[in-house]
Coordinates of C-alpha atoms and ligand atoms in Angstrom, one line a residue:
X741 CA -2.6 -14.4 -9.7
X742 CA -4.7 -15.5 -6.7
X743 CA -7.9 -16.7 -7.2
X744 CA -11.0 -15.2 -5.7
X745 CA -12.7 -17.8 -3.4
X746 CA -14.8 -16.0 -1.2
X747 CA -18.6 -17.0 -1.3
X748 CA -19.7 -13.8 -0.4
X749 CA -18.9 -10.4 -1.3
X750 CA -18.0 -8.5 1.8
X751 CA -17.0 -4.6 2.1
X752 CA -13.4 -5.2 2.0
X753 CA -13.9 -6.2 -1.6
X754 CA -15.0 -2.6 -2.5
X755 CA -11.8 -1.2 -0.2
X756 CA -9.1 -1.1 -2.5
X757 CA -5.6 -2.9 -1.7
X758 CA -5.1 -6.0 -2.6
X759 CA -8.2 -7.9 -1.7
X760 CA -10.3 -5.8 -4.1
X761 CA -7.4 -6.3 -7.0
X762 CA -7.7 -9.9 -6.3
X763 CA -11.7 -9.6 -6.4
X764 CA -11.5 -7.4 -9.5
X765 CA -8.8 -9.6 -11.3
X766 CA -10.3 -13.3 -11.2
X767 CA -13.8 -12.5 -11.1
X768 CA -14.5 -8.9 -13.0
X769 CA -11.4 -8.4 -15.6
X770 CA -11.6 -12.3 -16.2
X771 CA -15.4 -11.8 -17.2
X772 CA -15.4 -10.1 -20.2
X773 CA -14.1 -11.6 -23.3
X774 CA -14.3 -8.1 -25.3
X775 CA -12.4 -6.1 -23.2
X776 CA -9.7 -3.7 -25.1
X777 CA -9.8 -1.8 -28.1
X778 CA -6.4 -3.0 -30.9
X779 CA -4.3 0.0 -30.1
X780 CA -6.0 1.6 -26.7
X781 CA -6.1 0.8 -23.2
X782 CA -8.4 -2.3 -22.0
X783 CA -10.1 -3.1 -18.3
X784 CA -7.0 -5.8 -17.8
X785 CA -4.8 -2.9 -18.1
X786 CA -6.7 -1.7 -14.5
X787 CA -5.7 2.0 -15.5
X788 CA -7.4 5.2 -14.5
X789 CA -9.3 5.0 -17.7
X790 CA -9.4 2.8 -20.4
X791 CA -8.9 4.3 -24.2
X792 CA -10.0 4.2 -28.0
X793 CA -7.8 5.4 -30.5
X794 CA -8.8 8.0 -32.3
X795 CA -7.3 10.2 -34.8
X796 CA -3.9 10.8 -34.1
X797 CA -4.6 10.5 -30.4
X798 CA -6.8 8.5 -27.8
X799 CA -10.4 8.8 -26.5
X800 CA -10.0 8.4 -22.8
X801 CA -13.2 6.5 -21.3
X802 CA -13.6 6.2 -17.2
X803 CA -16.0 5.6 -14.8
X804 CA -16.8 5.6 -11.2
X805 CA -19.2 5.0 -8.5
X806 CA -19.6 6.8 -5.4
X807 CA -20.9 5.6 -2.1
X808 CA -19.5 7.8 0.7
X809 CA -20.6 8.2 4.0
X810 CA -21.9 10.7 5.4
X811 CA -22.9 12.5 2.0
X812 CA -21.6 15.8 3.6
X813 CA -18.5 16.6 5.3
X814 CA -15.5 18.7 5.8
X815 CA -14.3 20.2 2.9
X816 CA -16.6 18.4 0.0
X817 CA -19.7 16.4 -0.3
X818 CA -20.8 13.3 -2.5
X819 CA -21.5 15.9 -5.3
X820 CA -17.9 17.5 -5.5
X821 CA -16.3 14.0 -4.8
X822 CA -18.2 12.5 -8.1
X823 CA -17.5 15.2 -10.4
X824 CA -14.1 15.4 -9.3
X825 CA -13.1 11.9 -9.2
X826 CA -14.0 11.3 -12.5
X827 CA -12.2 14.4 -14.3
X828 CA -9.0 13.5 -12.0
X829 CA -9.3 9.7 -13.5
X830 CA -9.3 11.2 -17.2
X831 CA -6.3 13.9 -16.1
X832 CA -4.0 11.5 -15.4
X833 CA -3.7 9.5 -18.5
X834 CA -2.6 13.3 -19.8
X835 CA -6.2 14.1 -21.4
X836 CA -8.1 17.2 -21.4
X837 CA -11.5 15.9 -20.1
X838 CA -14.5 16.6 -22.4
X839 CA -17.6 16.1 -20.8
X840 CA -19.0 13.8 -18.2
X841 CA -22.6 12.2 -17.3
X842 CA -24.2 11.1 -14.4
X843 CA -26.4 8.2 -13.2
X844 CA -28.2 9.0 -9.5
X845 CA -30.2 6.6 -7.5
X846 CA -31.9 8.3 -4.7
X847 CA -33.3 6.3 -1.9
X848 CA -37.1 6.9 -1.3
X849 CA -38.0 9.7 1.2
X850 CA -34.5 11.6 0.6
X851 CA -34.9 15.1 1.1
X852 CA -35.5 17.3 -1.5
X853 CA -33.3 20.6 -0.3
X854 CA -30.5 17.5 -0.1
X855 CA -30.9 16.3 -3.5
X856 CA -30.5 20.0 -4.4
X857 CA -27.9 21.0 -2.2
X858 CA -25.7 17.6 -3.8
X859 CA -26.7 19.0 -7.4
X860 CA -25.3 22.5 -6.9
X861 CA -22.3 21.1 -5.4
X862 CA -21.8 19.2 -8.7
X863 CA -22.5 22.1 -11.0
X864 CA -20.1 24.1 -9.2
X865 CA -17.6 21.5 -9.2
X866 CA -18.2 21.6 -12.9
X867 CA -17.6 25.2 -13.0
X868 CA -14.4 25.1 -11.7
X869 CA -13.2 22.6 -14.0
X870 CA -14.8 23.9 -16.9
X871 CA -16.3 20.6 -18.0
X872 CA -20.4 20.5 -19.3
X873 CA -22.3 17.4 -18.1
X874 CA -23.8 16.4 -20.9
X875 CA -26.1 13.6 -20.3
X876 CA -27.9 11.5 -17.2
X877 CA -30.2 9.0 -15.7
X878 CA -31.9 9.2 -12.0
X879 CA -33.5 5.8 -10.5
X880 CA -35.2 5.8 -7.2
X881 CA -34.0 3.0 -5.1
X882 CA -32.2 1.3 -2.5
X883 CA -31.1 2.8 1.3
X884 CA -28.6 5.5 0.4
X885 CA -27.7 8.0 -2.3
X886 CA -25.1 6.6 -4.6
X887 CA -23.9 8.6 -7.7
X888 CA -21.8 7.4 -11.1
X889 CA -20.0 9.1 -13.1
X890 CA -18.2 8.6 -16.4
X891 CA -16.7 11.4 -18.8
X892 CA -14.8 11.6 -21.8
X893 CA -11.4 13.1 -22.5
X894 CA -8.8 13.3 -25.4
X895 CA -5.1 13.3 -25.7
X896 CA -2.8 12.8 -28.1
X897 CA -0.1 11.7 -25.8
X898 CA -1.5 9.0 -23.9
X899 CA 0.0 8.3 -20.1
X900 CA -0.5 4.8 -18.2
X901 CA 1.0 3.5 -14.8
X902 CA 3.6 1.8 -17.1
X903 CA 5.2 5.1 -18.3
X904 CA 8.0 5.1 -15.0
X905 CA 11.2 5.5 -16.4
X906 CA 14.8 4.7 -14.5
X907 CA 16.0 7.8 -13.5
X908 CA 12.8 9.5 -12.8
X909 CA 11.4 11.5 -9.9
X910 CA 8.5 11.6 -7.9
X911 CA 6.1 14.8 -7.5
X912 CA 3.1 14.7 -5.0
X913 CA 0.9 17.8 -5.4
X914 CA 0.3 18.3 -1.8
X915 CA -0.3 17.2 1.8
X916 CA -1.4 13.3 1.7
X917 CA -4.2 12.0 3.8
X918 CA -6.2 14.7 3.6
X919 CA -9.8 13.3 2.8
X920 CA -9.3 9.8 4.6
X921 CA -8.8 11.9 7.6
X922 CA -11.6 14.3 7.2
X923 CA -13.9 11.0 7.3
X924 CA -12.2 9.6 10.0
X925 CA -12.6 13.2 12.3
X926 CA -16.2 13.2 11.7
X927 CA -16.6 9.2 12.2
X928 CA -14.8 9.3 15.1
X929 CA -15.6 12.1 16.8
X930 CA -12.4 13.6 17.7
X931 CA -12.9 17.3 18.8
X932 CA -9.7 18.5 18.9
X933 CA -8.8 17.5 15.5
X934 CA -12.3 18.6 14.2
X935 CA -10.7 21.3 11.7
X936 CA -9.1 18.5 9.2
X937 CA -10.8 19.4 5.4
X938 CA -11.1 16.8 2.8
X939 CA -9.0 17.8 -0.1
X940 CA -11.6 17.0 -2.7
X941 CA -11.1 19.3 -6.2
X942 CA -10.7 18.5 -9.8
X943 CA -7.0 19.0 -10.9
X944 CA -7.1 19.0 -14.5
X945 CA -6.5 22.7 -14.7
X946 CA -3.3 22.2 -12.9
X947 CA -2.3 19.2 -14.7
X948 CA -3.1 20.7 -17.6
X949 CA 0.1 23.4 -17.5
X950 CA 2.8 20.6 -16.4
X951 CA 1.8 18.1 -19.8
X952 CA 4.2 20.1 -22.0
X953 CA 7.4 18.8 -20.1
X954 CA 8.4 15.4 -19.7
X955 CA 5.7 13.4 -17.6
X956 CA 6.2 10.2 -17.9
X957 CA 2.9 9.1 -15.5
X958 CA 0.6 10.4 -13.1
X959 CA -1.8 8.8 -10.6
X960 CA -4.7 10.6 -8.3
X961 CA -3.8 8.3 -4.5
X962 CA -7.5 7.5 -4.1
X963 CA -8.2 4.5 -1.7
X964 CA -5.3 3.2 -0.1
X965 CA -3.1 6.6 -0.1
X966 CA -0.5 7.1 -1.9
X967 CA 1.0 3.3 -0.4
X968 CA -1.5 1.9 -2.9
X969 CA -0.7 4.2 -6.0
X970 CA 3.5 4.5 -5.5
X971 CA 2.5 0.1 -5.3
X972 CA 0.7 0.0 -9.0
X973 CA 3.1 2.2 -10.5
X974 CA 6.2 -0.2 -9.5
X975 CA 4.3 -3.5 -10.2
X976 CA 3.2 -2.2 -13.4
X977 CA 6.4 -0.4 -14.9
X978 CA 8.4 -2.8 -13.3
X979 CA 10.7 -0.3 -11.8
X980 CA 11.8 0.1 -7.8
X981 CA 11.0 3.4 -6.2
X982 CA 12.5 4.8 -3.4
X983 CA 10.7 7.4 -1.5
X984 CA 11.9 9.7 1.6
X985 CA 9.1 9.8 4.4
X986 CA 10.9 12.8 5.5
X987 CA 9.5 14.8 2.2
X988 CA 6.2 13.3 2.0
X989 CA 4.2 16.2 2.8
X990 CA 1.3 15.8 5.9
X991 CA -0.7 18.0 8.1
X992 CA 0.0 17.8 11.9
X993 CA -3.7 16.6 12.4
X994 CA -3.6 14.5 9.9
X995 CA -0.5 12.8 11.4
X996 CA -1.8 13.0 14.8
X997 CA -5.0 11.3 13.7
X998 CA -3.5 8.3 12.2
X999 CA -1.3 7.8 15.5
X1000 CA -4.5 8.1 17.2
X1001 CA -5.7 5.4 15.4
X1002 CA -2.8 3.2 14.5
X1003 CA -2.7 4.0 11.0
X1004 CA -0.5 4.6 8.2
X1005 CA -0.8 8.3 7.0
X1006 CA 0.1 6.8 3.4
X1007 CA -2.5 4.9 3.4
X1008 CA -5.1 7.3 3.6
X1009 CA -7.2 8.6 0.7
X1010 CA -6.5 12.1 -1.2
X1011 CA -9.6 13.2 -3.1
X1012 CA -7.3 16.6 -4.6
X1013 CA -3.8 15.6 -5.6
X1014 CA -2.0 13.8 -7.9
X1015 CA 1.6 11.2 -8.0
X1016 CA 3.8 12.4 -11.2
X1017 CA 6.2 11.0 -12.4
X1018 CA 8.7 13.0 -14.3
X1019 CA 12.1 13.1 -15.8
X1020 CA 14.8 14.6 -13.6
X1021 CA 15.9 17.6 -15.6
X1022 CA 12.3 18.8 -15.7
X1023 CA 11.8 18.2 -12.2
X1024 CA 12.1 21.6 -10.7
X1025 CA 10.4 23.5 -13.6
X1026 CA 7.4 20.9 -13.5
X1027 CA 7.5 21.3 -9.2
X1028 CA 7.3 25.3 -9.3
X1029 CA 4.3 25.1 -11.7
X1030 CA 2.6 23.1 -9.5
X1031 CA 3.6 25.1 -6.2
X1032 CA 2.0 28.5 -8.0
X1033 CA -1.4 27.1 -8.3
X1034 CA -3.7 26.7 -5.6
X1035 CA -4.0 23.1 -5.1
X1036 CA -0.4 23.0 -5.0
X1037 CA 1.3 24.9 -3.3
X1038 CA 2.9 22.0 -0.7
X1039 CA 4.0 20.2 -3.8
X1040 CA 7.2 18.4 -3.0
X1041 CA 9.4 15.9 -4.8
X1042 CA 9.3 12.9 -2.4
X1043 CA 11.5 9.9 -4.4
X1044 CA 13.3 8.4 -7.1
X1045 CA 12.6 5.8 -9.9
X1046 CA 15.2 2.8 -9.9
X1047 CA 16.0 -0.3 -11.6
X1048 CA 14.7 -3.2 -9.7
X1049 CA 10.7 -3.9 -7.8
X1050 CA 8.9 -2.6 -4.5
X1051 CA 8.3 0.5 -3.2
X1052 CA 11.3 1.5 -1.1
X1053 CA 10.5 3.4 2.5
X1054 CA 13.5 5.6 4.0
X1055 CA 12.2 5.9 7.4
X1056 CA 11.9 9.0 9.3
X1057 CA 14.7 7.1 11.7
X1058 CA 17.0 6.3 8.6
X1059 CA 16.2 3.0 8.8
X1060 CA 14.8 1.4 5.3
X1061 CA 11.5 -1.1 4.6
X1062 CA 9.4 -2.1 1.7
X1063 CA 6.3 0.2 1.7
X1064 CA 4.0 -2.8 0.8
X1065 CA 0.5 -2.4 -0.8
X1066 CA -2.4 -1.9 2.3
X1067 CA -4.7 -5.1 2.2
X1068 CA -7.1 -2.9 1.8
X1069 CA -8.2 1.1 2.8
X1070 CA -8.1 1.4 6.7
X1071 CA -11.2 3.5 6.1
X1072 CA -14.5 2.0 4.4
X1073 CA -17.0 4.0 2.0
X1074 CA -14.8 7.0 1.9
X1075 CA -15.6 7.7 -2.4
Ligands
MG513 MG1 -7.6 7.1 -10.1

């Protein structure tokens, strides 16, 4: 493993890809001693959510920060993004989440209207997902409004990155890109492409009707696209898997933007849809589920598990490549 040798932290270090593994790795992993529960899923096991056995099943335990700039844009805001980023992180180890809580610092002289406008946002959010928040904290500090969240969730079939098996196939809910894009239009200012929406939304209801068949592991392609999440899941099962870019789902704009910019469309962040991976015969039951809800109807199968390492790339052209890991997300402060 590399070793972290900066002297300062900079922002790549928060910009997922490998830099922020390598940051994360040597210096925050490495520094707690207690750090895994006998039976359950630890911080060294870098997972959506870390675990507690319980019962016959597992406690699911996650947290995240959010930091995104600007605080509103198309399609979400920072109060959607924080509810649904969390209940996303517990829905993909297979759990049904339980409840969440919240910890808000608020920079002094932030609008009021805002703060409430940001609120709603995450009560609606809520709504939709069905999921009380049961408990939080609000501190008044620093230049910008950052918000955590953590929740709670229980399963009593546990999925990690490691589930792949041989043989498998790949499901992506949807178009990829979508909310790295969104950013990007409204950073950038590009008029024409001015109607890309973020694709920010809890998926637990969705994922919720494919866990009877057999998944073997899902992933939500936050920072660093779905380059970054196919990446963990090979390094981690230890399994190759070879993707068609011909069936990855995009939106023309969302294409044309990255072109624009000299980007890779898979490396941009989804906010609304999830990787599975699931066993071929229950492929196509597990894909027309999917397609008949709302948040999935462009749900395509995009690749194949296979003995070996990497993530292999079949070109648009034919031509093959190893989709490697980005260094880190081509867009900063986008969750
Ligand atoms: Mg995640």
């Amino acid at each position: 493993m590399d070793e972290f040798t900066s002297d300062i932290i900079k922002s790549e270090h928060g910009g997922g890809g490998e830099i922020m593994e390598t940051m994360i790795k040597s210096l925050y992993v490495k520094g707690f001693s207690l750090n895994k529960i006998a039976g359950g899923l630890g911080l060294s096991d870098m997972d959506d959510s870390g675990s507690i056995p319980f019962c016959e099943g597992q406690i699911v335990f996650t947290t995240d920060s959010h930091t995104v700039t600007p605080l509103f844009f198309p399609g979400g805001d920072i109060g959607r993004l924080s509810v649904s980023g969390t209940i996303n992180d517990i829905s993909v180890m297979g759990a049904k989440p339980l409840a969440l809580s919240s910890g808000v610092i608020l920079p002094e002289g932030f609008p009021t209207e805002q703060f409430r406008k940001v609120i709603r946002s995450m009560d609606e959010t809520l709504k939709e997902a069905g999921v009380p928040l049961i408990t939080g904290d609000t501190k008044v500090a620093g230049n910008d409004l950052f918000i955590n969240t953590s929740g709670v969730g229980y399963t009593k079939n546990l999925l990690s990155d490691k589930g792949l098996k041989e043989g498998d196939l790949i499901i992506v809910s949807g178009t990829v890109g979508d909310h790295g894009a969104a950013m990007l239009s409204v950073r950038e200012d590009i008029p024409f492409l001015s109607n890309i929406k973020s694709d920010v939304a809890p998926l637990n209801k969705m994922i919720e009707k494919i866990l009877p068949h057999q998944i073997h592991a899902m992933k939500d392609p936050t920072r660093g696209g779905i380059a970054n999440a196919l990446n963990e899941f090979s390094k981690k099962s230890g399994v190759r898997i070879d993707i068609k870019e011909e069936l990855v789902p995009v939106r023309d704009e969302v294409s044309a933007i990255c072109d624009i910019l000299g980007l890779n469309f898979m490396e941009i962040a989804c906010e609304g849809k999830v990787l599975v991976s699931v066993s071929k015969e229950d492929s196509e039951t597990v894909l027309d589920i999917i397609r008949k809800e709302r948040l999935g109807k462009n749900a395509a199968i995009i690749g194949e598990v296979k003995k070996g390492e990497k993530v292999l790339l079949e070109t648009l052209i034919g031509g093959k490549r190893i989709l490697e890991p980005p260094v880190a997300d081509p867009v900063p402060r986008v969750c």
